[in-house]
Coordinates of C-alpha atoms in Angstrom, one line a residue:
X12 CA 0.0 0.0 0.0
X13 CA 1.5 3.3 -0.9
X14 CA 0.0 6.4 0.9
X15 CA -3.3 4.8 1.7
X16 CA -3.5 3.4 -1.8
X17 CA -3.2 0.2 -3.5
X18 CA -1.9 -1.2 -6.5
X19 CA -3.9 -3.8 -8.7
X20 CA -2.7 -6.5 -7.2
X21 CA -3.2 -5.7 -3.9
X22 CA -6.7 -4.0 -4.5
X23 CA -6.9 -8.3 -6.3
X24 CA -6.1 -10.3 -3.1
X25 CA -8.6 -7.7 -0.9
X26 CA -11.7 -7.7 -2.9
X27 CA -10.9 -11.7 -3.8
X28 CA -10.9 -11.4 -7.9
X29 CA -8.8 -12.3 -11.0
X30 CA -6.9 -9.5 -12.4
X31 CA -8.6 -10.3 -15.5
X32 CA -12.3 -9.6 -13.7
X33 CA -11.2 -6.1 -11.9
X34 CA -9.7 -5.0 -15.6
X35 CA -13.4 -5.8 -17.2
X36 CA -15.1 -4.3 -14.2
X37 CA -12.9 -1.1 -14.9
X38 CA -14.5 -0.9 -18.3
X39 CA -18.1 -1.5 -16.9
X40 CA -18.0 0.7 -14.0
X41 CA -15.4 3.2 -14.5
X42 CA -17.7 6.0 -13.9
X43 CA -18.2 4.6 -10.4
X44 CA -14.2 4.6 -10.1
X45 CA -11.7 7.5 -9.6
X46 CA -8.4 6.2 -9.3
X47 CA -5.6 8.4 -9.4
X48 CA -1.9 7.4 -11.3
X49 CA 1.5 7.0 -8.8
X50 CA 4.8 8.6 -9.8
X51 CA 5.5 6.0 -11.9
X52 CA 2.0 6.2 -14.0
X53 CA 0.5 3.3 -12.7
X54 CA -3.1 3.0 -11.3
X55 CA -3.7 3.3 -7.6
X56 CA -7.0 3.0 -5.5
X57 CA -8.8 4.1 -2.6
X58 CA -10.7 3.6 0.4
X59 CA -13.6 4.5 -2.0
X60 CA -12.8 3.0 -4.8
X61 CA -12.2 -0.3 -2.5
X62 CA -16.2 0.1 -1.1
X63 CA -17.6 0.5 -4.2
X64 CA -15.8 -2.7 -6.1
X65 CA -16.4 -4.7 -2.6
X66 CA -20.2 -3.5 -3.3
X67 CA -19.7 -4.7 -7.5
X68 CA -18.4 -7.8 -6.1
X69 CA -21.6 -8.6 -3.9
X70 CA -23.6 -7.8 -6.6
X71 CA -22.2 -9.6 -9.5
X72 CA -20.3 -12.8 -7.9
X73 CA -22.2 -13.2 -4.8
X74 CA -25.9 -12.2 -5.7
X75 CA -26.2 -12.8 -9.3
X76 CA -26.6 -9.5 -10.8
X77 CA -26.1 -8.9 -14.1
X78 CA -23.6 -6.0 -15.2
X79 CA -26.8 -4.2 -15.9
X80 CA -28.3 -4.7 -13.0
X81 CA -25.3 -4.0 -10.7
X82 CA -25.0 -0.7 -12.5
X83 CA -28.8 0.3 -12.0
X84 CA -28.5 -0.5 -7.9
X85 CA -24.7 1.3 -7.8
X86 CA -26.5 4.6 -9.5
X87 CA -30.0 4.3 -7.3
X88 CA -29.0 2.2 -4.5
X89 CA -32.0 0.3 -4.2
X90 CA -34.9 -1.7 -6.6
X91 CA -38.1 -1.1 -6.9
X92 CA -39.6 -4.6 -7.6
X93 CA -39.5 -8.2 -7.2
X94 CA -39.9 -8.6 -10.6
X95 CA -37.4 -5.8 -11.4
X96 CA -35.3 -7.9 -8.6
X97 CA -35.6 -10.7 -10.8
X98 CA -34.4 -9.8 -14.0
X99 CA -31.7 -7.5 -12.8
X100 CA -30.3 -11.0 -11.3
X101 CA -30.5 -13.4 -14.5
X102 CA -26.8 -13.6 -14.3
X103 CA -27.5 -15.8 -11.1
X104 CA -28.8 -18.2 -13.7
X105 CA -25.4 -19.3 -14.9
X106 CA -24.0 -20.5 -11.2
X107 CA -22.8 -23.4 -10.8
X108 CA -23.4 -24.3 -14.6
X109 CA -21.0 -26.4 -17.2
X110 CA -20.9 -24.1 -20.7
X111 CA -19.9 -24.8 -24.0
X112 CA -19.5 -21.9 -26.5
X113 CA -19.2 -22.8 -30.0
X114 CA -17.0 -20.4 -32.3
X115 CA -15.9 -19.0 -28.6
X116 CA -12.5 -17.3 -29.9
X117 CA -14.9 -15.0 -31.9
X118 CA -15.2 -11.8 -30.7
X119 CA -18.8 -12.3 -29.2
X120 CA -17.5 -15.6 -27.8
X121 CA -14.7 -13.7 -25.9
X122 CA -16.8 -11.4 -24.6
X123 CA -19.1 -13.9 -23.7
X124 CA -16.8 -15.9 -21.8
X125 CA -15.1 -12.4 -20.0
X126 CA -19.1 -12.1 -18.8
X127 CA -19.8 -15.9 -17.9
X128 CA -16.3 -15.8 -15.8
X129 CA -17.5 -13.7 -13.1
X130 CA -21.1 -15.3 -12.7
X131 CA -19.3 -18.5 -11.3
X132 CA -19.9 -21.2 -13.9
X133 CA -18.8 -24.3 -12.7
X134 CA -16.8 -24.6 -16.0
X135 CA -16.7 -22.7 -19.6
X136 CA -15.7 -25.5 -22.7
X137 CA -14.3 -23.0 -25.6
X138 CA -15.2 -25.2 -28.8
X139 CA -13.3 -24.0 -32.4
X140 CA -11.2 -24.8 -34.9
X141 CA -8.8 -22.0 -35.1
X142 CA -5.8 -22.9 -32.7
X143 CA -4.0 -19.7 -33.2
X144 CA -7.1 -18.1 -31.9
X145 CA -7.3 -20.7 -28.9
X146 CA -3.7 -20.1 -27.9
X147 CA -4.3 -16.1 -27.9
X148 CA -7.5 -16.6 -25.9
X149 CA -5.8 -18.9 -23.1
X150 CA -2.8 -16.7 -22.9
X151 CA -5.2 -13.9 -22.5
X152 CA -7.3 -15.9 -19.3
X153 CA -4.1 -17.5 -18.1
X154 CA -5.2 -17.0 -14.4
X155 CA -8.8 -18.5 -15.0
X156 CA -8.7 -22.0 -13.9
X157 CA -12.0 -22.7 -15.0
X158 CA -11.8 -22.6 -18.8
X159 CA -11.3 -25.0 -21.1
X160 CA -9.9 -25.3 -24.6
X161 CA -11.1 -27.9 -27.2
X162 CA -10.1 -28.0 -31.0
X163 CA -13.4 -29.1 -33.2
X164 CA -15.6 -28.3 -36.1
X165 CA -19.2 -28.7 -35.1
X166 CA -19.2 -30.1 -38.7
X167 CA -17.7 -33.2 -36.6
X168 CA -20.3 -34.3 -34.9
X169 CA -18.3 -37.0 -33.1
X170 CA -15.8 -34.6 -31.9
X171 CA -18.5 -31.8 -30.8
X172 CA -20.3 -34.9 -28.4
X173 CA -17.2 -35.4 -26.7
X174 CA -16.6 -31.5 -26.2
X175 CA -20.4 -31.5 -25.0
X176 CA -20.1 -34.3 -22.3
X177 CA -22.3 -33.0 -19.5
X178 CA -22.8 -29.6 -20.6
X179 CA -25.8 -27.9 -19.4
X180 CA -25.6 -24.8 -21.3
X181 CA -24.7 -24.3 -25.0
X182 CA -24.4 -21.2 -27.1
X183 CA -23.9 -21.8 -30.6
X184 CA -21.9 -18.8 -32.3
X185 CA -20.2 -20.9 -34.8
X186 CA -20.6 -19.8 -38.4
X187 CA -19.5 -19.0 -41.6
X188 CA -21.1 -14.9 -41.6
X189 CA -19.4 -12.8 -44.2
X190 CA -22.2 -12.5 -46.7
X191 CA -19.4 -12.0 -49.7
X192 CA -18.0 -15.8 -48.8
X193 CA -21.1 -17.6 -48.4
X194 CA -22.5 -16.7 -51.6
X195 CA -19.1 -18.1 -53.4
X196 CA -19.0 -20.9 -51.2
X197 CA -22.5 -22.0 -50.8
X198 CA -22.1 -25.7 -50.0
X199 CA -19.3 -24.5 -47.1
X200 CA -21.8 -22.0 -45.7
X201 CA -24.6 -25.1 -45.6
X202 CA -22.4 -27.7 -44.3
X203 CA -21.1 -25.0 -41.5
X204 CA -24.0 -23.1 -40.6
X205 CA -27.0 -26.0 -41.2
X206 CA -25.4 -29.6 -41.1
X207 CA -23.2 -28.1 -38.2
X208 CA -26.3 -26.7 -36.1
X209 CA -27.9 -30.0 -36.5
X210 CA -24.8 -31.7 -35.1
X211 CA -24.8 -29.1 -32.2
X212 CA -28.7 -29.8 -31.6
X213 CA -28.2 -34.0 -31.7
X214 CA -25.0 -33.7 -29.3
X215 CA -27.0 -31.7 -27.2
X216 CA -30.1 -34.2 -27.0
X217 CA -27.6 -36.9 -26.3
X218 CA -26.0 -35.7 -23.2
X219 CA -29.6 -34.0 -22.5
X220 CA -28.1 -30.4 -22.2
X221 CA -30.7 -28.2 -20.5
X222 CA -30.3 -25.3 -22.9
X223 CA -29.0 -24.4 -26.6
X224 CA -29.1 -21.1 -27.2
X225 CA -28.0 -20.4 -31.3
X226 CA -27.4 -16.7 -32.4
X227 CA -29.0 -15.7 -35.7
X228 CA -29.1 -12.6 -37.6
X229 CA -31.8 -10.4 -38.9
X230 CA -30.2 -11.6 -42.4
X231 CA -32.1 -14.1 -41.7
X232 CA -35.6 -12.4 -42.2
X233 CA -36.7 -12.5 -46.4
X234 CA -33.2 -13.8 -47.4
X235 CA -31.6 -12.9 -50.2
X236 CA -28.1 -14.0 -49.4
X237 CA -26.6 -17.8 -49.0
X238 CA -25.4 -16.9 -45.1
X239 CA -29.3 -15.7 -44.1
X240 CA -30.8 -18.2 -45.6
X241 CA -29.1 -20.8 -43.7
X242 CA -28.8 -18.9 -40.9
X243 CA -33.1 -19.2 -41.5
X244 CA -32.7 -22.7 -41.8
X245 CA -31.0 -23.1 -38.7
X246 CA -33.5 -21.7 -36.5
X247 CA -35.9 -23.1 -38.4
X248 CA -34.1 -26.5 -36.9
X249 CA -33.9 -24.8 -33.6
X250 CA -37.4 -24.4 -33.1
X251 CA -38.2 -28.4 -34.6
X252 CA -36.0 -29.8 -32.5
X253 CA -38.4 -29.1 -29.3
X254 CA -41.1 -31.2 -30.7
X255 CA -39.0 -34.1 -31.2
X256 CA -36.8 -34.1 -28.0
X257 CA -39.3 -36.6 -26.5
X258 CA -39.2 -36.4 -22.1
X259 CA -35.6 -34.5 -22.1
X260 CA -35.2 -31.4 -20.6
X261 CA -33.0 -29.9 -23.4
X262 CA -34.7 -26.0 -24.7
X263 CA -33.9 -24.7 -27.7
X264 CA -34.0 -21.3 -29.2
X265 CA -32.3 -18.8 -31.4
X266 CA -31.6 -15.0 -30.6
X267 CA -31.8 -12.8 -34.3
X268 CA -29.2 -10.2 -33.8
X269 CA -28.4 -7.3 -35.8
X270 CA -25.0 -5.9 -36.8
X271 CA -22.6 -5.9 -34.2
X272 CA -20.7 -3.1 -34.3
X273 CA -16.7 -3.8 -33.0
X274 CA -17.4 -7.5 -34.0
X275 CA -14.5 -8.8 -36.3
X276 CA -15.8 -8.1 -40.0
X277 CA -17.8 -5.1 -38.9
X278 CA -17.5 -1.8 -40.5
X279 CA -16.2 0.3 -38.1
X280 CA -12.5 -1.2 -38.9
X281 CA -12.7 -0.8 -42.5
X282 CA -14.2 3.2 -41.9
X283 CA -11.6 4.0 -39.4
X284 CA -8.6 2.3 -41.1
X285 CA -9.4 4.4 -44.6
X286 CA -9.6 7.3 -42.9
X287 CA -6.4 7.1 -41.1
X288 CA -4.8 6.2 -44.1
X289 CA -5.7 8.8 -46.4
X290 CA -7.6 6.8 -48.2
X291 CA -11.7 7.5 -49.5
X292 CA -13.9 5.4 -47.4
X293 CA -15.9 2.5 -49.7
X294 CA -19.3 2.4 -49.1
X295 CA -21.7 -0.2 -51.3
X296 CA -24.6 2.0 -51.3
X297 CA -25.9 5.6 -49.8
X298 CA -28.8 4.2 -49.5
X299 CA -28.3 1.3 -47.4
X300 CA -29.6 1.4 -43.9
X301 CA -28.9 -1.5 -40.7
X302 CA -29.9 -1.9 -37.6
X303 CA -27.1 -1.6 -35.2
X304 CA -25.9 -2.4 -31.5
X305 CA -22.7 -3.3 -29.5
X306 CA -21.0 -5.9 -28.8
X307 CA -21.4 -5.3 -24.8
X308 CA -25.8 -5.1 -26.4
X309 CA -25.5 -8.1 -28.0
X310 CA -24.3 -10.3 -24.8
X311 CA -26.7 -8.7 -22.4
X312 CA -29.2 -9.8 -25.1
X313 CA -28.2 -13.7 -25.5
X314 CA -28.2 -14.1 -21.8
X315 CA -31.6 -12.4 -21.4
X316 CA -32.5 -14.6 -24.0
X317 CA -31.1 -17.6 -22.3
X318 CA -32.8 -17.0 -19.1
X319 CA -36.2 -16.5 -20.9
X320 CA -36.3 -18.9 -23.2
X321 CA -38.9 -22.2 -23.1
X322 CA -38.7 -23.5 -26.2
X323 CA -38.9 -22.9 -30.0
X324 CA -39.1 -18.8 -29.6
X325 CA -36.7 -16.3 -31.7
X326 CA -35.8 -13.3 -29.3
X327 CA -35.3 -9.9 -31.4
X328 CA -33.6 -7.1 -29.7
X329 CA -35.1 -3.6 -30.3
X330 CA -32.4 -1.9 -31.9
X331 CA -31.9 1.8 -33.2
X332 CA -31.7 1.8 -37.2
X333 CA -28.9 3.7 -39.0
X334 CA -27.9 5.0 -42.4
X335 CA -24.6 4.2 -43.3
X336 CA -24.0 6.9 -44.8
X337 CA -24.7 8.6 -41.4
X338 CA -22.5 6.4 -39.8
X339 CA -19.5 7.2 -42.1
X340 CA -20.5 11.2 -41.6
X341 CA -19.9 10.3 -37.5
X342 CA -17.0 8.8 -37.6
X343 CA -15.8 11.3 -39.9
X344 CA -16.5 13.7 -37.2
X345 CA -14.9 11.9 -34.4
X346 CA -11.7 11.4 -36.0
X347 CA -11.7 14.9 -37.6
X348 CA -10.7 13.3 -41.3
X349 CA -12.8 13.6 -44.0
X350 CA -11.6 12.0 -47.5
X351 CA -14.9 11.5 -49.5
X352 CA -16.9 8.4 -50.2
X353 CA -16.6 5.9 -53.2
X354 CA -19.5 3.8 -53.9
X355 CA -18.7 0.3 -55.3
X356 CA -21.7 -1.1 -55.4
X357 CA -24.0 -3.6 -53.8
X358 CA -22.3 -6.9 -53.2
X359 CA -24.1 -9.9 -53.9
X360 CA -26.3 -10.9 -51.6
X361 CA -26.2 -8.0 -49.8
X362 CA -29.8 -5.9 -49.1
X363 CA -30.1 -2.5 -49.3
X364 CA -32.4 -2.7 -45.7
X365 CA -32.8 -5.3 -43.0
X366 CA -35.6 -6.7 -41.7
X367 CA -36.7 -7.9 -38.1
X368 CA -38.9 -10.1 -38.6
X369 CA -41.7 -11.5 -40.9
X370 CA -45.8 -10.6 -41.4
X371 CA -46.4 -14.2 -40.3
X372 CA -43.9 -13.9 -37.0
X373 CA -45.5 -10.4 -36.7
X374 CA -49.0 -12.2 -36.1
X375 CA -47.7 -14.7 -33.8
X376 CA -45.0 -12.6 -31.6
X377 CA -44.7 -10.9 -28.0
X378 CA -43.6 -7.7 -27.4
X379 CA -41.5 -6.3 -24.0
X380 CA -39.9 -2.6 -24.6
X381 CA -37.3 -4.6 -25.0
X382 CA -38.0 -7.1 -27.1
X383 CA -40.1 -8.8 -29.5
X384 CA -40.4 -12.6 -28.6
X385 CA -41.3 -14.9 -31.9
X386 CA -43.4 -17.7 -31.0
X387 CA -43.4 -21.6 -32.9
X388 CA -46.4 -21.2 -35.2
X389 CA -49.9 -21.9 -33.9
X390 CA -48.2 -21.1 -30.0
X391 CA -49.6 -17.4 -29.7
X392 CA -53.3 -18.9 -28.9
X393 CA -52.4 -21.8 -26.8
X394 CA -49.3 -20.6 -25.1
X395 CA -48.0 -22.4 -22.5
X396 CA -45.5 -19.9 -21.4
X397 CA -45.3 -16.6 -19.9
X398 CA -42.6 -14.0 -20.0
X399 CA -42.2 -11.0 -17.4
X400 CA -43.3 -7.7 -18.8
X401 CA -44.4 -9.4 -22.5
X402 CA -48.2 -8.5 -24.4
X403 CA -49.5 -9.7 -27.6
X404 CA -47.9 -7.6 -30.4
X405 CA -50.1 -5.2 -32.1
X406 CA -48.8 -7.0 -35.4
X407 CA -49.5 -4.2 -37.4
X408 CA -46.0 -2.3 -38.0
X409 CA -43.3 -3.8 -40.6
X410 CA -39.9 -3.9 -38.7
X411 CA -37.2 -2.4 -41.2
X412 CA -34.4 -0.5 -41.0
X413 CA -35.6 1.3 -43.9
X414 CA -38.4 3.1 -42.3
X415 CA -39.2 5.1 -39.0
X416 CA -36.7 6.8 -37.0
X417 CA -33.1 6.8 -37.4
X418 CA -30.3 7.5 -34.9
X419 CA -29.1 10.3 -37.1
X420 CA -25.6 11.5 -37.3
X421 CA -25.8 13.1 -33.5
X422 CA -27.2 10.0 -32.2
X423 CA -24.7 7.9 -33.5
X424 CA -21.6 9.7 -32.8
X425 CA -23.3 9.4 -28.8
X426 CA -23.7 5.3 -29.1
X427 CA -20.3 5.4 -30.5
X428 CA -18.4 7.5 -27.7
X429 CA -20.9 5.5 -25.3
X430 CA -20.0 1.7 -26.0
X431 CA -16.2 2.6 -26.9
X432 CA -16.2 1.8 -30.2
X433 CA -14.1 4.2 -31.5

């Protein structure tokens, strides 16, 4: 202790965390921290600082609480609600649990596994074929001594039931996604995204997992592309599977996300790269519009999902719709370059506007102000399920990113600063 403060690792052994854990709650709650820098530039903390991440601590490993949650009770200091109790504690779900993440060197697999870390699973199982990627992502949780590695394709369906042995929880994130590669490599993107999810749902029966949670996208909605469509056919599978799982407990269901901004692949990369380098930025269309959120958004939302879920639903996140060309005009504006825009053209594949879901899931889905929750077909009259805070859509809006309001250049430059993302 130097002056009354202390240095990471002693502000580690007091508060009883992983170095790794106090660096992610640093990002999460670093408005709640004011550490100040010793001589040497490195971080030091104090009595308050100590309070508050004993409090974060309670909250998140000992409680339950989701980052979200933890946040919401650090700002206000107390709930209002049961139910609000409730679903600011879903992380409490995960206790205790045995995970498997498919694709879990991906970026939304990382963060995925940061978040599960801290919500005491009994063990995490990273399932994926790149070893490079493996290697980086042990070296990176070197202290964690609950995280396993295993080396598969889920293409190998022999090979994914041995990395699945006693799992109770799986989320599927493995994929071929780029749009571009899946339409030049169709049987590579079918054998991957649908003969592989099929191998993940059978392994899954077999050591009669307790939930499969598989991430879609809103691709997926009127395809016109070789990656949505079997992304569509995959949840399609998803929701089958819980008719013909016979007495096992296994639930299966999909979460439809949109484009995950700071995800490897996204555009925010590719926009920020050109600029730095001089360079015009290439944009396929001006008229192109997506719906957006962050990576941090898109974990909160597959665990909220995961928590909910029954069997057979698609969860769709409400998400703020952008223009690209907006986009492009706000990071323009953060970085202070500006070297014009080249359009090259729609890629193949590649529509103009998303979609969240269907007329038909329309007339069969829930809504929270959250959410919309898809239901199997013929479920929305005869449900057997109920969800906190969920009423029968209206049905009678078409979800696009092409109409209603848009974030605007303002807006987006906010989300941006706000999630770190550039």
């Amino acid at each position: 202790m130097d002056n009354g403060f202390l240095s990471i690792k002693e502000l580690c052994q007091r508060i009883d965390v992983k170095p790794h854990t106090l660096r992610y709650w640093e990002k999460e709650f670093g408005d709640f921290l004011k550490p100040c820098r010793s001589k040497g530039g490195h971080r030091r903390y104090g009595e308050e600082d100590l309070k508050v991440l004993l409090k974060i601590r309670e909250l998140v490993k000992d409680r339950g609480y989701t980052i979200k949650g933890a946040r919401k009770v650090l700002g206000s200091g107390e709930v209002n609600s049961r139910e609000e109790e409730n679903s600011l504690k879903e992380g409490n779900y995960f206790q205790g649990k045995k995970i498997l993440i498919t694709g879990g060197t991906g970026t939304v697999g990382r963060e995925v596994t940061r978040r599960l870390l801290f919500l005491n699973p009994s063990v995490i199982r990273i399932y994926s074929r790149d070893e490079t990627k493996q290697f980086d992502m042990s070296e990176e949780f070197k202290d964690v001594d609950n995280l396993r590695f295993f080396i598969g394709d889920v293409r190998d369906a022999e090979r994914l039931e041995m990395a699945m042995e006693e799992v109770d929880i799986v989320f599927h994130l493995a994929a071929l996604k780029h749009v571009a590669s899946c339409e030049y490599n169709p049987f590579e993107a079918i054998n991957t995204n649908v003969y592989g999810s099929q191998n993940v749902i059978n392994a899954a029966l077999k050591v009669n997992a307790e939930k499969v949670i598989f991430t879609s996208t809103d691709k997926a909605v009127n395809p016109t592309s070789t990656m949505g469509a079997t992304k569509l056919m995959a949840e399609k599978l998803f929701t089958a599977a819980n008719y013909y799982k016979g007495r096992r407990r296994t639930v299966f269901a999909s979460v439809r996300l949109g484009n995950v901004l700071g995800s490897r692949g996204s555009v925010i990369p590719l926009f920020k790269n050109q600029l730095l380098n001089g360079k015009q930025i290439t944009l396929t269309s001006k008229k192109m519009t997506r719906f957006i959120m962050s990576l941090r958004q898109a974990v909160d939302f597959i665990f909220k999902a995961s928590f909910l879920a029954r069997g057979g639903e698609v969860f769709v996140p409400k998400m703020p719709a952008v223009k690209i060309i907006d986009l492009v005009g706000a990071i323009e504006d953060v970085l202070g370059y500006k070297n014009g825009i080249k359009e090259i053209g729609v890629k193949p594949g590649e529509k103009l506007y998303e979609e969240l879901m269907t007329r038909d899931e329309e007339r069969r889905s829930l809504e929270r102000d959250d959410m919309y929750i898809i239901l199997p077909p013929k479920q929305l009259s005869n449900s057997r399920f109920s969800y906190p805070g969920a009423y029968i859509s209206k049905g009678n809006n078409h979800y696009t990113s092409e109409k209603g309001e848009f974030l605007g250049k303002a807006g987006i430059k906010k989300f941006l600063q706000k999630e770190s993302l550039i």
